[in-house]
Tab-separated table of C-alpha atoms and ligand atoms in Angstrom:
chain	number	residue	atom	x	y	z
U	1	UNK	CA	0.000	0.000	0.000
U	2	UNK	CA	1.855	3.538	-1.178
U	3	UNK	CA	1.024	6.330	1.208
U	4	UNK	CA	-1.190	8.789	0.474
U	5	UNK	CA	0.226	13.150	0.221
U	6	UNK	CA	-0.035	14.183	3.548
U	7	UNK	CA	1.685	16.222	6.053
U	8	UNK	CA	3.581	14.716	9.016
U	9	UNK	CA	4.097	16.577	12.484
U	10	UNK	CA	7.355	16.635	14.031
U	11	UNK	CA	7.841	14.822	17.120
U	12	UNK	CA	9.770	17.070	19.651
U	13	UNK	CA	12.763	15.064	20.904
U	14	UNK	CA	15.227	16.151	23.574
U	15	UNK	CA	18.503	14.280	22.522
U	16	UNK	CA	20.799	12.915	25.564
U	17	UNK	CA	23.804	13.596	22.710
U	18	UNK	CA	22.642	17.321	22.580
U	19	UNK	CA	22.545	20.001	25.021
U	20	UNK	CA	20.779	22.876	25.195
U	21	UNK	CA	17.801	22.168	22.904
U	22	UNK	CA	14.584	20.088	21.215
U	23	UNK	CA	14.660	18.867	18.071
U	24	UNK	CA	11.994	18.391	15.504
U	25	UNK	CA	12.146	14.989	14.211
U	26	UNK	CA	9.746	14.557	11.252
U	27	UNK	CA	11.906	11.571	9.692
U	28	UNK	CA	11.714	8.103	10.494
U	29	UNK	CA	7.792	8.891	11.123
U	30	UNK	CA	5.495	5.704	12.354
U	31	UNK	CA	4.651	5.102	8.564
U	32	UNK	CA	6.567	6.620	6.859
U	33	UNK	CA	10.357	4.917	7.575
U	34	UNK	CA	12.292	6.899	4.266
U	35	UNK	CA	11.791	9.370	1.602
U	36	UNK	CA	14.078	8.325	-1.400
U	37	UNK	CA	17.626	7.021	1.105
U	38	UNK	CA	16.633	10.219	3.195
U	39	UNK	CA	16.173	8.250	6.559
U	40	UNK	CA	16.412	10.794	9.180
U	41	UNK	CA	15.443	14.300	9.411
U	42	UNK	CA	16.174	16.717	12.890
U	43	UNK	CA	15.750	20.098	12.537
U	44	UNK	CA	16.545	22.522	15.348
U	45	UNK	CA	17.143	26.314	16.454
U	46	UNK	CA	17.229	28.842	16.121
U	47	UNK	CA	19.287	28.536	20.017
U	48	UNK	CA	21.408	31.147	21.207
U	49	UNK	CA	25.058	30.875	22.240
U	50	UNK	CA	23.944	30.581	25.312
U	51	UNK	CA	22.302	27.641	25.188
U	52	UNK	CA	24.496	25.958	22.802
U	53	UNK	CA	23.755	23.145	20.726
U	54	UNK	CA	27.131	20.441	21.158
U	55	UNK	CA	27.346	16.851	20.247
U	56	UNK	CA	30.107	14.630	21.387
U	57	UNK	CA	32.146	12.293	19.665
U	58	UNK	CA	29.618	9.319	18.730
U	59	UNK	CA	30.224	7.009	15.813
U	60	UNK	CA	27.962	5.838	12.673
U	61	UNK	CA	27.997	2.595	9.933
U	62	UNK	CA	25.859	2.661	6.727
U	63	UNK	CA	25.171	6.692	6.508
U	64	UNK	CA	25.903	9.613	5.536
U	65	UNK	CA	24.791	12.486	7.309
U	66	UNK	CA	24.551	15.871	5.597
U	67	UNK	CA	24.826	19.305	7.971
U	68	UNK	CA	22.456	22.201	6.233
U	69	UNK	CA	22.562	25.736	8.195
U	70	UNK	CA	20.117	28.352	7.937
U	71	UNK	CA	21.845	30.394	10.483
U	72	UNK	CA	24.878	30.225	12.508
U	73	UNK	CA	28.086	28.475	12.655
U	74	UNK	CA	29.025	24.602	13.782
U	75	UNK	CA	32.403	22.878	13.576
U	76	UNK	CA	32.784	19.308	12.504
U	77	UNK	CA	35.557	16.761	13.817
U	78	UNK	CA	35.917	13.511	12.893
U	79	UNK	CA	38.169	10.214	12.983
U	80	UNK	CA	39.862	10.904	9.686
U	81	UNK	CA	41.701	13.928	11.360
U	82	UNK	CA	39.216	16.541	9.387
U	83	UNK	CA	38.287	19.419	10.904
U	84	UNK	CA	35.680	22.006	8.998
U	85	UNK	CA	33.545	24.837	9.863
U	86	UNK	CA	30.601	24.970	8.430
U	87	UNK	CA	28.334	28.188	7.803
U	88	UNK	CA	24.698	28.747	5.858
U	89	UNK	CA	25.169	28.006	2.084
U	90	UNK	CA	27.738	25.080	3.044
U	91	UNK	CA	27.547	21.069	3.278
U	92	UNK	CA	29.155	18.906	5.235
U	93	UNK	CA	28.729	15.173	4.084
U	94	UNK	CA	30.623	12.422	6.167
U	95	UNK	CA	30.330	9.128	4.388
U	96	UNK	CA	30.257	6.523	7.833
U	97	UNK	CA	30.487	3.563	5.397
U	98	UNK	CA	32.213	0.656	7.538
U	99	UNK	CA	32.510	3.323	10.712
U	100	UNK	CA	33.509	6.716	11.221
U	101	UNK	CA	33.049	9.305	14.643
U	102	UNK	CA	32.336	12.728	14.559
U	103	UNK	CA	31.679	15.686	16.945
U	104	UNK	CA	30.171	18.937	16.231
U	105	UNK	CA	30.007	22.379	18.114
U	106	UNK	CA	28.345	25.000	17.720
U	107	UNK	CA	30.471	28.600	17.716
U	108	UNK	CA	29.939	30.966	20.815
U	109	UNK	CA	29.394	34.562	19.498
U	110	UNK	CA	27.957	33.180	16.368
U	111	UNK	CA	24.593	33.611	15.066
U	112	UNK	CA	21.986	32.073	16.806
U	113	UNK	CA	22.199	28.112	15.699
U	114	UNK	CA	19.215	26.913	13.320
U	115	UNK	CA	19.651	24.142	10.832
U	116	UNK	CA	19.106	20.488	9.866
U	117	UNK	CA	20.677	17.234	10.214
U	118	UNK	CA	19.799	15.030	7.215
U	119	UNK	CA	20.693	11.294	7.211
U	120	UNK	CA	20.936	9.003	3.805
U	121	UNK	CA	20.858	5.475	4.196
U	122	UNK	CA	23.717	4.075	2.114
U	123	UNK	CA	22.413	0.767	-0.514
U	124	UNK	CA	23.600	-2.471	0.476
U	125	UNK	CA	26.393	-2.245	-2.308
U	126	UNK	CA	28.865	0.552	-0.517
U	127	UNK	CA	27.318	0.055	3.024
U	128	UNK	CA	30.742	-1.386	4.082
U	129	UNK	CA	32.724	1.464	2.350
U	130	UNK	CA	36.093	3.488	3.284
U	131	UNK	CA	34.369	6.020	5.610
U	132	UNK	CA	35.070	10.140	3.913
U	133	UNK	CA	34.166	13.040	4.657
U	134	UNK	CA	33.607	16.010	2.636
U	135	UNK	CA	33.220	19.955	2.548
U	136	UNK	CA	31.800	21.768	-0.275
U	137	UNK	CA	32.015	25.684	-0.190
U	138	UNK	CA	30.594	26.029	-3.869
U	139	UNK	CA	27.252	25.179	-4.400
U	140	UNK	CA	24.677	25.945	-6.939
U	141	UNK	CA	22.136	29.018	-6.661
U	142	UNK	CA	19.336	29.584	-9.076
U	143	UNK	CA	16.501	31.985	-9.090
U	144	UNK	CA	13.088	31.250	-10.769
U	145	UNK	CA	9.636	33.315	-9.673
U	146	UNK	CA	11.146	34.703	-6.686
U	147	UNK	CA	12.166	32.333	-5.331
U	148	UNK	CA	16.010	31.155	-4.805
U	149	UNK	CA	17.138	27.652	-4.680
U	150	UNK	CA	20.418	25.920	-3.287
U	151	UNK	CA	21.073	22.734	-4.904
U	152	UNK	CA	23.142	21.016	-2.058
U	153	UNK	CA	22.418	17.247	-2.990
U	154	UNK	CA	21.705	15.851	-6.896
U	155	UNK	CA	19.970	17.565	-9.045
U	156	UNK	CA	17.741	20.184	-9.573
U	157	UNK	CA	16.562	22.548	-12.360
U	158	UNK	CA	19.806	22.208	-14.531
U	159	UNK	CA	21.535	22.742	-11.161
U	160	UNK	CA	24.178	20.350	-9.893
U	161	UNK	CA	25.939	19.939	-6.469
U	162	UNK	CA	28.962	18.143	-6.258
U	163	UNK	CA	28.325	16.240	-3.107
U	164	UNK	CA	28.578	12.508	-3.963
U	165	UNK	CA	25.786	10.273	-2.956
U	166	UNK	CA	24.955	6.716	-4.074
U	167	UNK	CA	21.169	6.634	-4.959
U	168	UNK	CA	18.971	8.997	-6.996
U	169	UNK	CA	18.032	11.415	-4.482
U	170	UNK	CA	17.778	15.350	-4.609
U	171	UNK	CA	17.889	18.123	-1.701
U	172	UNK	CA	17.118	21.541	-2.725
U	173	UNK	CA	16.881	24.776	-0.120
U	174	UNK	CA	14.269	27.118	-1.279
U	175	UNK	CA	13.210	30.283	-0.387
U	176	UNK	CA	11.611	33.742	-1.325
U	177	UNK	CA	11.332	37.092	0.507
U	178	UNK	CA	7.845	37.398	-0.372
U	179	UNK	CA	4.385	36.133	-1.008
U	180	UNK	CA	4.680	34.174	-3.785
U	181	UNK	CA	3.242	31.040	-5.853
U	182	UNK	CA	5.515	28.752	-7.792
U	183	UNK	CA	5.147	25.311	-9.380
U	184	UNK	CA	7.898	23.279	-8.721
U	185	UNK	CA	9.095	20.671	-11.292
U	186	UNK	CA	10.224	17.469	-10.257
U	187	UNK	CA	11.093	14.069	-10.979
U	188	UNK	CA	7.884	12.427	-11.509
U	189	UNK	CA	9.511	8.600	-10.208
U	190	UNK	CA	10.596	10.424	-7.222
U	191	UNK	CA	9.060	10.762	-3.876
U	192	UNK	CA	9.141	13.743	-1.895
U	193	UNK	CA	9.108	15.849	1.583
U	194	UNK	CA	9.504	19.761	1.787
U	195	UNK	CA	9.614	20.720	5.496
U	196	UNK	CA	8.905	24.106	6.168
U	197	UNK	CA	11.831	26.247	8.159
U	198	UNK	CA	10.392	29.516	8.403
U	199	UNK	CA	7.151	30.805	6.877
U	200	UNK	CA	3.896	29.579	6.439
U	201	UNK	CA	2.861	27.173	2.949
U	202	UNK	CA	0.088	26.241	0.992
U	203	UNK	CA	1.125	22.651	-1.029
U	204	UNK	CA	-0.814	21.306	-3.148
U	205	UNK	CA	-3.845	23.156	-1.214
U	206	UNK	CA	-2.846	22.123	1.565
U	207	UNK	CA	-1.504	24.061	4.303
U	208	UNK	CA	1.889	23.444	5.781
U	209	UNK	CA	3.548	24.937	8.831
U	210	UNK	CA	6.468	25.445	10.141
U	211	UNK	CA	8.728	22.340	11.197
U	212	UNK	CA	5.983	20.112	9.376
U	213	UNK	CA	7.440	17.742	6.819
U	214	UNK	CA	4.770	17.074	3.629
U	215	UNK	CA	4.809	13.847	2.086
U	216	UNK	CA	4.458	13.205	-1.691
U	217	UNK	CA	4.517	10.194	-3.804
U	218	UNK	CA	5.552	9.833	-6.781
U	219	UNK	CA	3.700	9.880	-9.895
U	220	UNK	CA	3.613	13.666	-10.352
U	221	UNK	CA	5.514	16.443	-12.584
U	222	UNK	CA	5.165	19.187	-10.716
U	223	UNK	CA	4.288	20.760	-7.049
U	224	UNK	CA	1.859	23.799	-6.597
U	225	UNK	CA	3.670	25.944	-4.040
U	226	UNK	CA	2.129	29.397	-2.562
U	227	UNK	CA	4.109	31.310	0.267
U	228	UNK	CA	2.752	33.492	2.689
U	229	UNK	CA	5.287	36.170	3.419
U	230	UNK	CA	8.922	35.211	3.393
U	231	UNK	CA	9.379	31.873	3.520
U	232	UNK	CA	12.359	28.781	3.306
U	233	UNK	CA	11.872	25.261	3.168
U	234	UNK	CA	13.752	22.179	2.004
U	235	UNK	CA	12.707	19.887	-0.886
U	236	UNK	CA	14.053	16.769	0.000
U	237	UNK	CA	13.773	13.502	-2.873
U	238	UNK	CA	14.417	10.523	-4.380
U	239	UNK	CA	13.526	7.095	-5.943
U	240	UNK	CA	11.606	4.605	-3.621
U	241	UNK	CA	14.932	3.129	-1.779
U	242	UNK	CA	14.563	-0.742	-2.858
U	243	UNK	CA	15.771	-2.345	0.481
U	244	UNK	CA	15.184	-3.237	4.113
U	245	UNK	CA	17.439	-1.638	6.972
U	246	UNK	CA	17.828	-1.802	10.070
U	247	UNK	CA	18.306	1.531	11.945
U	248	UNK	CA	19.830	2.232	15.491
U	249	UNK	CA	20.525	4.840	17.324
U	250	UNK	CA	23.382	6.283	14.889
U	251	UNK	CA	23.419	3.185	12.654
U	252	UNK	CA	22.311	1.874	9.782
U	253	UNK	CA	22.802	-2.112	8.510
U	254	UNK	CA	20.772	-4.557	6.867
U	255	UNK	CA	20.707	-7.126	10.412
U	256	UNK	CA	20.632	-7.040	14.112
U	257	UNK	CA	24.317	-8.390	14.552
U	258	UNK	CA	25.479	-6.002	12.315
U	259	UNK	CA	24.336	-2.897	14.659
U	260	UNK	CA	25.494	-5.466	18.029
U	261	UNK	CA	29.006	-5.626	16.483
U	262	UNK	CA	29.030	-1.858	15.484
U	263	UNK	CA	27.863	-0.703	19.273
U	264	UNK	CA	30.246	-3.361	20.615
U	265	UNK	CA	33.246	-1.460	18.859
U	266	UNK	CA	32.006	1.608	19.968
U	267	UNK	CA	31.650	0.928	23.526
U	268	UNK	CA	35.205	-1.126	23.245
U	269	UNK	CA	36.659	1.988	22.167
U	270	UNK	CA	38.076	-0.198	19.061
U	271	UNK	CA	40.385	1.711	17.509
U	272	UNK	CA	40.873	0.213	13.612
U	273	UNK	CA	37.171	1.058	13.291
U	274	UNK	CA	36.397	3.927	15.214
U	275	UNK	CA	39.777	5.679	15.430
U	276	UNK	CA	40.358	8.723	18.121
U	277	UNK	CA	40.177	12.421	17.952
U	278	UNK	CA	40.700	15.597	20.205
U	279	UNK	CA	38.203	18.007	20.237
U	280	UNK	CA	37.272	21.002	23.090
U	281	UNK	CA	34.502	19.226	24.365
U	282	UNK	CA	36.731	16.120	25.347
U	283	UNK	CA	33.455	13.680	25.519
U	284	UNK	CA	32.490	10.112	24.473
U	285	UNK	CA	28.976	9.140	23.873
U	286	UNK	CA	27.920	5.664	25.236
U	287	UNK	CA	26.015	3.810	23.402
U	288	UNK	CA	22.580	2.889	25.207
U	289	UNK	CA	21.828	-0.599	25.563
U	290	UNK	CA	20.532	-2.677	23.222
U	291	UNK	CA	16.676	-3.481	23.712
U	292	UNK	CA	15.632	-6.666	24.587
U	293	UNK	CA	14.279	-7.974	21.502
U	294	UNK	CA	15.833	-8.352	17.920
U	295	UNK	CA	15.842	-5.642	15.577
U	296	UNK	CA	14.334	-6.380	12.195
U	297	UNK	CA	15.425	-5.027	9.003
U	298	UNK	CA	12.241	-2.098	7.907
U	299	UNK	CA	11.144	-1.225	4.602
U	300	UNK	CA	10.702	2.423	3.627
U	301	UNK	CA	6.734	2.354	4.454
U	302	UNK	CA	4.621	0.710	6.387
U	303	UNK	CA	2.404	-2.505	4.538
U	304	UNK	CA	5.371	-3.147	2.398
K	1	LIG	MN1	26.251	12.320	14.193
């Protein structure tokens, strides 16, 4: 059974990894798992400096995660030795692959913090890959009716980013100053989800506020978009990702032992997967236990 256009409400999640501040989780939702490989979706801020919005060094398998800003600054360590600020009009993707561990801080006297964190489910094919991380400066910008759109993953509108990903899959920031109506062309073998950072929208007819995330399926050419006032959101697509996974806490496999082994490295601090690094908030994420019962491999919605 494909789902049906609709418009999801974020859960608000304090993370024990975070301080400071509630997310807004709209990705995985109860029935719908994935959009395209886009598996996870957390968008938070704005937060002031004073209430800063740090995550320790933690480690992932069988992602990438992708760092969007709308406002502030954040810097990114990791277990390859990189070390990268990251500002609006940026992206930061770190390929986990076989394992990789990160930290990121937010910058005191910075703007206040506001962004996303985006994960993509890697295909069963490069799941085990080299982890790699990568900064690109240079991306894309387009205007069309008013509006302006940042091409930061695939494809979109002639524009291209040069992030490398490993499915069909598109991620677009849009926004306009004003009240404006648009029709959006897309990939009509894609699905998609625009979530709504600022501003208020009208999709399709239907109405979309901020921090929702609406769902569409594929099958059509275009999306009817009308802003009221300024407004930025993020289209977010792909094609309909083909396999089950697994996800947990920061991982993503395609079985149970695969995530036990993975946390088991983590919390034995092994070293040949999850190497060490030295950052200013000198902490280590446990892993939390493992529940009781054996994870089972998901597909992207529910009935499938
Ligand atoms: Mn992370």
């Amino acid at each position: 059974m494909e789902s049906r256009e609709r418009t999801l409400a974020p859960r608000y999640v304090s993370l024990t990894t975070r301080k400071g501040s509630e997310v807004r989780r709209t990705l995985p939702h109860r029935d719908i798992f994935m959009i395209g490989a886009w598996c996870f979706i957390d968008h938070y801020g704005p937060t002031d400096s004073a209430d800063l919005m740090s995550i320790g060094a933690h480690p992932h398998i069988g992602l990438q995660t992708v760092s969007w800003l709308f406002s502030g600054h954040l810097e990114h360590r990791d277990s390859l030795g990189s070390v990268q600020k990251i500002k609006p009009g940026e992206l930061n993707v770190m390929t986990a692959g076989y394992g990789i561990a990160h930290s990121e801080l937010s910058q005191i006297g910075s703007e206040p913090l506001r962004g996303v964190q985006l994960w993509i489910a890697l295909p069963e094919s490069v799941r085990g890959m080299a982890p790699q991380f990568h900064h690109h400066a240079d991306l894309p910008q387009s205007e069309h009716d008013g509006f302006t759109f940042h091409t930061f993953i695939g494809r979109y509108r002639g524009d291209t980013s040069p992030a490398e990903v490993f499915t069909n899959l598109v991620g677009v920031e849009i926004s306009t100053g004003e009240s404006s109506t648009t029709e959006l062309p897309v990939v009509s073998e894609y699905e998609y989800g625009i979530l709504v950072d600022e501003g208020e929208l009208t999709i399709n007819g239907a109405q979309v506020r901020a921090g929702e995330l609406h769902y569409l399926p594929a099958g059509s050419a275009t999306i009817s978009v009308t802003t009221t006032g300024a407004s930025r959101f993020l289209l977010l697509g792909g094609e309909a990702f083909p396999e089950k996974i697994v996800m947990w806490w920061n991982f993503v496999a395609s079985s149970h032992e695969e995530i036990a082994t993975a946390r088991a490295d983590w919390q034995a601090q092994n070293l040949s997967r999850f190497a060490y690094f030295s950052d200013a908030l000198q902490e280590r994420i446990p892993a939390p236990e493992m529940p009781n019962l054996r994870l089972t491999a998901r597909a992207r919605q529910r009935n499938l």
